[in-house]
PDB file of C-alpha atoms in Angstrom:
ATOM      1  CA  LEU A   1     116.199 106.594 106.500  1.00 75.00           C
ATOM      2  CA  LEU A   2     114.078 109.396 108.502  1.00 72.00           C
ATOM      3  CA  VAL A   3     113.670 111.620 106.064  1.00 78.00           C
ATOM      4  CA  ARG A   4     112.472 109.017 103.883  1.00 75.00           C
ATOM      5  CA  TYR A   5     109.830 107.919 106.650  1.00 67.00           C
ATOM      6  CA  GLU A   6     108.959 111.443 107.223  1.00 76.00           C
ATOM      7  CA  GLY A   7     108.176 112.055 103.602  1.00 76.00           C
ATOM      8  CA  PHE A   8     106.758 108.551 102.664  1.00 72.00           C
ATOM      9  CA  LEU A   9     105.003 107.308 105.590  1.00 72.00           C
ATOM     10  CA  ARG A  10     103.450 110.376 107.865  1.00 79.00           C
ATOM     11  CA  PRO A  11     100.178 111.770 106.054  1.00 82.00           C
ATOM     12  CA  GLU A  12     101.158 115.110 104.317  1.00 85.00           C
ATOM     13  CA  PRO A  13      98.991 117.180 106.960  1.00 86.00           C
ATOM     14  CA  VAL A  14     101.244 116.018 109.347  1.00 79.00           C
ATOM     15  CA  ARG A  15     104.950 116.413 108.119  1.00 74.00           C
ATOM     16  CA  TRP A  16     107.161 118.475 109.644  1.00 72.00           C
ATOM     17  CA  ALA A  17     109.625 120.086 106.667  1.00 80.00           C
ATOM     18  CA  ASP A  18     111.505 121.659 109.112  1.00 82.00           C
ATOM     19  CA  TRP A  19     112.616 118.699 110.356  1.00 76.00           C
ATOM     20  CA  SER A  20     113.194 116.921 107.477  1.00 82.00           C
ATOM     21  CA  GLN A  21     115.494 119.626 106.780  1.00 87.00           C
ATOM     22  CA  GLY A  22     117.076 119.086 109.905  1.00 85.00           C
ATOM     23  CA  GLN A  23     117.853 116.089 109.480  1.00 87.00           C
ATOM     24  CA  MET A  24     119.250 116.411 106.190  1.00 88.00           C
ATOM     25  CA  LYS A  25     121.897 118.854 107.338  1.00 95.00           C
ATOM     26  CA  LYS A  26     123.283 115.557 109.767  1.00 94.00           C
ATOM     27  CA  VAL A  27     123.763 114.011 106.333  1.00 95.00           C
ATOM     28  CA  ILE A  28     125.172 116.744 104.335  1.00 97.00           C
ATOM     29  CA  GLY A  29     128.180 117.383 107.398  1.00 97.00           C
ATOM     30  CA  SER A  30     128.092 112.501 107.080  1.00 97.00           C
ATOM     31  CA  LEU A  31     128.908 113.858 103.936  1.00 98.00           C
ATOM     32  CA  GLU A  32     131.501 116.471 104.808  1.00 98.00           C
ATOM     33  CA  GLU A  33     133.235 113.892 107.078  1.00 98.00           C
ATOM     34  CA  ILE A  34     133.196 110.957 104.999  1.00 98.00           C
ATOM     35  CA  GLU A  35     134.715 113.271 102.421  1.00 98.00           C
ATOM     36  CA  ARG A  36     137.385 114.168 104.338  1.00 98.00           C
ATOM     37  CA  GLN A  37     138.488 110.965 106.001  1.00 98.00           C
ATOM     38  CA  ALA A  38     138.289 109.134 102.443  1.00 98.00           C
ATOM     39  CA  PRO A  39     141.740 109.453 101.495  1.00 97.00           C
ATOM     40  CA  THR A  40     142.467 107.905 104.679  1.00 97.00           C
ATOM     41  CA  PHE A  41     140.435 104.589 103.910  1.00 97.00           C
ATOM     42  CA  GLY A  42     142.832 102.677 102.003  1.00 91.00           C
ATOM     43  CA  ASP A  43     142.065  98.946 100.845  1.00 90.00           C
ATOM     44  CA  GLY A  44     140.848  97.227 103.866  1.00 90.00           C
ATOM     45  CA  ILE A  45     137.496  96.364 104.738  1.00 95.00           C
ATOM     46  CA  ASP A  46     136.137  96.741 108.486  1.00 97.00           C
ATOM     47  CA  ILE A  47     132.628  96.947 109.884  1.00 98.00           C
ATOM     48  CA  GLY A  48     132.547 101.354 109.503  1.00 97.00           C
ATOM     49  CA  LEU A  49     133.847 100.778 106.334  1.00 98.00           C
ATOM     50  CA  ILE A  50     130.742  98.833 104.978  1.00 98.00           C
ATOM     51  CA  SER A  51     128.536 101.075 106.895  1.00 98.00           C
ATOM     52  CA  ILE A  52     129.303 104.186 105.268  1.00 98.00           C
ATOM     53  CA  ALA A  53     129.314 101.924 102.218  1.00 98.00           C
ATOM     54  CA  CYS A  54     125.490 100.908 102.315  1.00 97.00           C
ATOM     55  CA  ALA A  55     124.782 104.489 103.227  1.00 97.00           C
ATOM     56  CA  LEU A  56     125.923 105.977 100.506  1.00 98.00           C
ATOM     57  CA  GLY A  57     124.399 103.275  98.907  1.00 97.00           C
ATOM     58  CA  TYR A  58     121.433 103.860 100.259  1.00 95.00           C
ATOM     59  CA  LEU A  59     121.823 107.620  99.123  1.00 96.00           C
ATOM     60  CA  ASP A  60     121.834 106.323  95.409  1.00 96.00           C
ATOM     61  CA  PHE A  61     118.739 104.441  96.003  1.00 95.00           C
ATOM     62  CA  ARG A  62     116.440 106.856  97.637  1.00 93.00           C
ATOM     63  CA  TYR A  63     118.076 110.543  97.123  1.00 93.00           C
ATOM     64  CA  ALA A  64     119.399 109.870  93.489  1.00 94.00           C
ATOM     65  CA  ASP A  65     118.295 113.349  92.447  1.00 94.00           C
ATOM     66  CA  MET A  66     120.878 114.290  95.134  1.00 93.00           C
ATOM     67  CA  LYS A  67     123.897 114.065  92.986  1.00 96.00           C
ATOM     68  CA  TRP A  68     125.975 113.533  96.292  1.00 97.00           C
ATOM     69  CA  GLN A  69     128.973 112.346  94.016  1.00 97.00           C
ATOM     70  CA  ASP A  70     129.103 115.909  92.517  1.00 98.00           C
ATOM     71  CA  SER A  71     130.567 117.369  95.525  1.00 97.00           C
ATOM     72  CA  TYR A  72     132.316 114.938  97.564  1.00 98.00           C
ATOM     73  CA  LYS A  73     134.368 113.496  94.477  1.00 98.00           C
ATOM     74  CA  ASN A  74     137.086 111.854  97.681  1.00 98.00           C
ATOM     75  CA  ALA A  75     133.956 109.838  98.845  1.00 98.00           C
ATOM     76  CA  ALA A  76     132.534 109.218  95.551  1.00 98.00           C
ATOM     77  CA  ALA A  77     135.705 107.446  94.045  1.00 98.00           C
ATOM     78  CA  TRP A  78     136.150 105.955  97.470  1.00 98.00           C
ATOM     79  CA  ALA A  79     132.713 104.083  97.142  1.00 97.00           C
ATOM     80  CA  ALA A  80     132.885 103.443  93.434  1.00 97.00           C
ATOM     81  CA  ARG A  81     136.185 101.069  94.580  1.00 96.00           C
ATOM     82  CA  PHE A  82     134.410 100.020  98.092  1.00 96.00           C
ATOM     83  CA  ASN A  83     132.188  98.767  95.761  1.00 94.00           C
TER      84      ASN A  83
END
């Protein structure tokens, strides 16, 4: 969300590419952790899993070119089941 705001709402001359890259590193770190834990999610639903599903859906919506599903197969399979 923060990277989207930076790239969409801030005027070009004041955008901070290093900051945006740092935020995307956090996204990648989160994807790596979701990938690691996805096999343990099971079929239950709780607020944490709903949050993860929403975050992955947001990536699909705003960053479709990222194609995170290609690199994070466990997370992608879980998201498909959840959705």
